[in-house]
Amino acid sequence: MKIVCIGGGPAGLYFGLLMKKLNPAHDVTVVERNRPYDTFGWGVVFSDATMDNMRQWDKETADEIQEAFNHWDDIELFFKGHRIRSGGHGFVGIGRKKLLNILQARCEALDVKLVFETDADSDLDYPDADLVIASDGINSKVRTKYASVFKPDIVTRPNRYIWLGTHRLYDAFTFDFQRTEHGWFQAHIYKFDDQTATFIVECPEHVWLAHGLDKADQNDSIAFCEKLFADNLQGAKLMTNARHLRGSAWLNFQRVVCDQWWLKNENGAHVVLMGDAVHTAHFAIGSGTKLALEDAIELTRQFQRLGDSPAKIGEVLETYQSLRSVETLRLQNAAWNAMEWFEVCGARYCDQLPPEQFMYSMLTRSQRISHENLRLRDAQWLGGYERWFAERAGVKVPANMPAPPPMFTPYTLRGVTLKNRVVVSPMAQYSCVNGLPGDYHLVHLGARAMGGAGMVVAEMTCASPDARITPGCPGLWNDEQGAAWKRIVDWVHANSDAKIAMQIGHAGPKGSTNAPWQGAGADLPLETGNWPLISASAQPYSADTAVPKAMDRADMDRVKADFVAATKRAAAAGFDWLELHCAHGYLLSAFISPLTNHRKDDYGGSLENRLRWPLEVFAAVRAAWPADKPMSVRISAHDWVDGGITPNDAVAIARAFKAVGADMIDVSSGQVSPDQKPTYGRMYQTPFADRIRQEAGIATLAVGAISEADHVNAIISAGRADLCAVARPHLANPAWTLTEAAKIGYVPMPWPKQYLSGKQQMESLFAREKAAQAQAIEAAKISA
Ligand SMILES: Cc1cc2nc3c(=O)[nH]c(=O)nc-3n(C[C@H](O)[C@H](O)[C@H](O)COP(=O)(O)OP(=O)(O)OC[C@H]3O[C@@H](n4cnc5c(N)ncnc54)[C@H](O)[C@@H]3O)c2cc1C
Ligand SMILES: Cc1cc2nc3c(=O)[nH]c(=O)nc-3n(C[C@H](O)[C@H](O)[C@H](O)COP(=O)(O)O)c2cc1C
């Protein structure tokens, strides 16, 4: 085959040499516009796994790269006069020039033709090529030329960065955050050879503009950065090797992803994108080179598997695209979290979090490194952090004892202290008759109160019969219901040290429907016995549900009075905590979301207007609720529908509730519209809780796909939320919290006295399982 690679970066060079190695009969040319040593950039980082992969494909290059690597373990943070260091992170770095020179030399040894200082204008310039590799980098001309086929999706990110170098040698991957009068800058610094370290400086666009860096040339920019990071540089100079770039050397990262990766051109040659031309990965995760090298490996693997002849190219390229696009998406998603963290850290974390917690937040920014993973990397640092966290939570930890993990530290709001950070999330059971909770609820809530969580939240409970979602929903509209709830609250208090919360709500446009297992199913009207619905506007929840009445002021007064009466009954029943349900498309949520509120009066239009009545209800309820007991508000922080509530609005909503006395925001999302398109994933709503906590300055309760102690520990440790609510896992296992404590080996976990023999057995079973896993890993290592 005749193969031409346009672009001699890592992708083009590596693919060229692998194909030549696969079959020396291939005629392979790499065309590069620069001279062999003229390259932009400093060091690149990758992992041991990438090296193992490369070793299998070309031991010679892998060995040479290995030889040239700089390996380091520690991450060090410079922040507000603190230096914090943690170990076990395991990176390898190599100079980009060195890497390219190794690849170039290997290409030459294998007889790959290298053509330098040639700007390839088009794939059509190579009429006798069977395969053209467009490895021409992020600004790929080939991709642009065939944009209608490749359909690139290019997102330009808001931060500015400059890629510099220094001869000051750092012995850790170093991050330095510096505040100026206009905002925060951060430097990402890592050594990549015996004399040089990469020094990337990054800041938000508005900070960059405020400092006039858009008008600064490279020398001015370097002088600015040297002054800003003077303490860290200790007199060392910063350098650029992008002198060939004109104007400002400050760039915006561009996230590139393509729909289609290959085509057949008018010469009949196949053209395929590779490396940065088809996808990018942000330097915060440092995997762009890894992706480029792995593209080259995968394409070679498919030629080896399916046949390396012109007839097979189409099939090979199709397989390459389907495999690599999935992997790329996975990595880009992980890189996205890390990139966003650095984009918002100035506004969201730098001023809000103490240095210790800032370090934790930074280390877990991609949400791929968990709490227990940090323990594996550096148990001593994590132990110190857990001690710091526990002491701030008021726990006195004896010097010779480990601190409890953050999940098991107490939390106090107003006069109520929860023994730990786990909350059983409210879950409708649809099992009442006439709104009366019975033995079912006593057993259901009682079992979960004994299961180790700090607090159990009762399901949405309705302030009037027409406020119910289904006929099976509980109520607090009469004294009989109040007494039935009191029996449950008293039982929980007498038999456990969990707190119990009441969640009050009104179904609004989503009322008068079936329980999930009845009739036509959830969210659909009852077959008989429907009651009239009310909402912010006369808009049904879906095409299948009844049209509600748009509430008038008299309706608002009546419903508000019902909420207040229910609150008084909840207080009399002895609940420890009250939550107002303003989420999921129910009545109060229907006022807040622009998707469901189309009013033209003072209660519709702007967010301020849409919040007016929900805030009025909150204030009335707060006044009726004991001052020493907390109140939270559950909101939908994202409607997942264009034109609906966004996480940005959620911050404003949280601020508004905080201003009328809310103590905590319970951050859920969605269920406001049947058209929603949520992006599910583990802890998928936690970023909203995090943002609200930092930007609105109010405590948050994170919920949604939090299913392991490791999740809870990471969320609480990083300060993304103050509490974590866990719903579905508690349906499968009422003792979820006790189980998770045993799983992570937290032996001091208190258990109900009647269950203590179960504790010892569970702990030793998990310990045995862990030991067997460790043994299996060791055995695998030995046999490898
Ligand atoms: C600040 C920063 C830090 C980074 N840090 C890391 C890191 O730590 N680890 C990591 O893995 N990655 C990192 N990357 C990303 C990494 O540099 C790229 O992902 C990687 O180089 C992609 O390889 P490539 O071969 O696809 O493209 P490139 O390396 O961009 O190579 C493309 C080549 O094509 C040539 N070319 C372009 N057009 C033509 C043409 N028309 N004719 C001839 N030649 C042409 C260019 O001159 C260039 O040499 C970083 C990137 C930036 C911007
Ligand atoms: C069966 C069931 C009933 C629910 N009922 C309520 C409810 O009454 N009030 C509420 O705010 N959320 C309710 N939810 C939502 C949960 O509280 C929680 O937010 C959601 O299930 C996500 O958490 P998870 O991933 O831990 O399950 C319910 C969820 C389930 C599974």
Short mmCIF file of C-alpha atoms and ligand atoms in Angstrom, two decimals, residues 425-430 459-460 503 581 584 634 668 703-706 725-729 731, ligand 2:
data_model
loop_
_atom_site.label_atom_id
_atom_site.label_comp_id
_atom_site.label_asym_id
_atom_site.label_seq_id
_atom_site.Cartn_x
_atom_site.Cartn_y
_atom_site.Cartn_z
CA SER A 425 -33.67 10.20 50.52
CA PRO A 426 -37.46 10.65 50.48
CA MET A 427 -39.14 7.86 48.54
CA ALA A 428 -42.87 7.76 47.84
CA GLN A 429 -44.33 4.39 48.79
CA TYR A 430 -47.93 5.03 47.66
CA GLU A 459 -41.76 10.51 51.55
CA MET A 460 -43.48 13.57 50.09
CA GLN A 503 -40.93 16.40 53.38
CA HIS A 581 -40.54 20.02 48.08
CA HIS A 584 -39.74 17.55 40.06
CA ARG A 634 -35.52 20.36 47.40
CA SER A 668 -32.11 17.16 42.66
CA VAL A 703 -28.41 13.21 45.65
CA GLY A 704 -28.55 10.98 42.59
CA ALA A 705 -26.59 7.83 41.78
CA ILE A 706 -24.53 8.03 44.96
CA ALA A 725 -28.89 11.46 50.17
CA VAL A 726 -29.12 7.88 48.99
CA ALA A 727 -32.46 6.62 47.68
CA ARG A 728 -32.65 3.43 45.58
CA PRO A 729 -29.78 1.61 47.31
CA LEU A 731 -34.74 0.08 48.84
C1 LIG B 2 -39.49 4.89 44.61
C2 LIG B 2 -39.02 6.30 44.66
C3 LIG B 2 -39.83 7.28 45.20
C4 LIG B 2 -39.40 8.61 45.29
N1 LIG B 2 -40.16 9.54 45.94
C5 LIG B 2 -39.67 10.78 46.17
C6 LIG B 2 -40.34 11.68 47.03
O1 LIG B 2 -41.35 11.38 47.63
N2 LIG B 2 -39.82 12.92 47.17
C7 LIG B 2 -38.68 13.30 46.54
O2 LIG B 2 -38.26 14.44 46.67
N3 LIG B 2 -38.00 12.44 45.77
C8 LIG B 2 -38.45 11.18 45.59
N4 LIG B 2 -37.71 10.29 44.87
C9 LIG B 2 -36.39 10.68 44.36
C10 LIG B 2 -35.29 10.23 45.32
O3 LIG B 2 -35.42 10.88 46.57
C11 LIG B 2 -33.91 10.50 44.75
O4 LIG B 2 -33.76 11.88 44.54
C12 LIG B 2 -33.66 9.77 43.44
O5 LIG B 2 -34.14 8.44 43.51
C13 LIG B 2 -32.19 9.76 43.09
O6 LIG B 2 -31.43 9.13 44.09
P1 LIG B 2 -30.83 7.62 43.93
O7 LIG B 2 -30.01 7.62 42.68
O8 LIG B 2 -30.03 7.39 45.17
O9 LIG B 2 -32.01 6.68 43.81
C14 LIG B 2 -38.15 8.96 44.76
C15 LIG B 2 -37.36 7.98 44.17
C16 LIG B 2 -37.76 6.66 44.14
C17 LIG B 2 -36.84 5.63 43.55
#
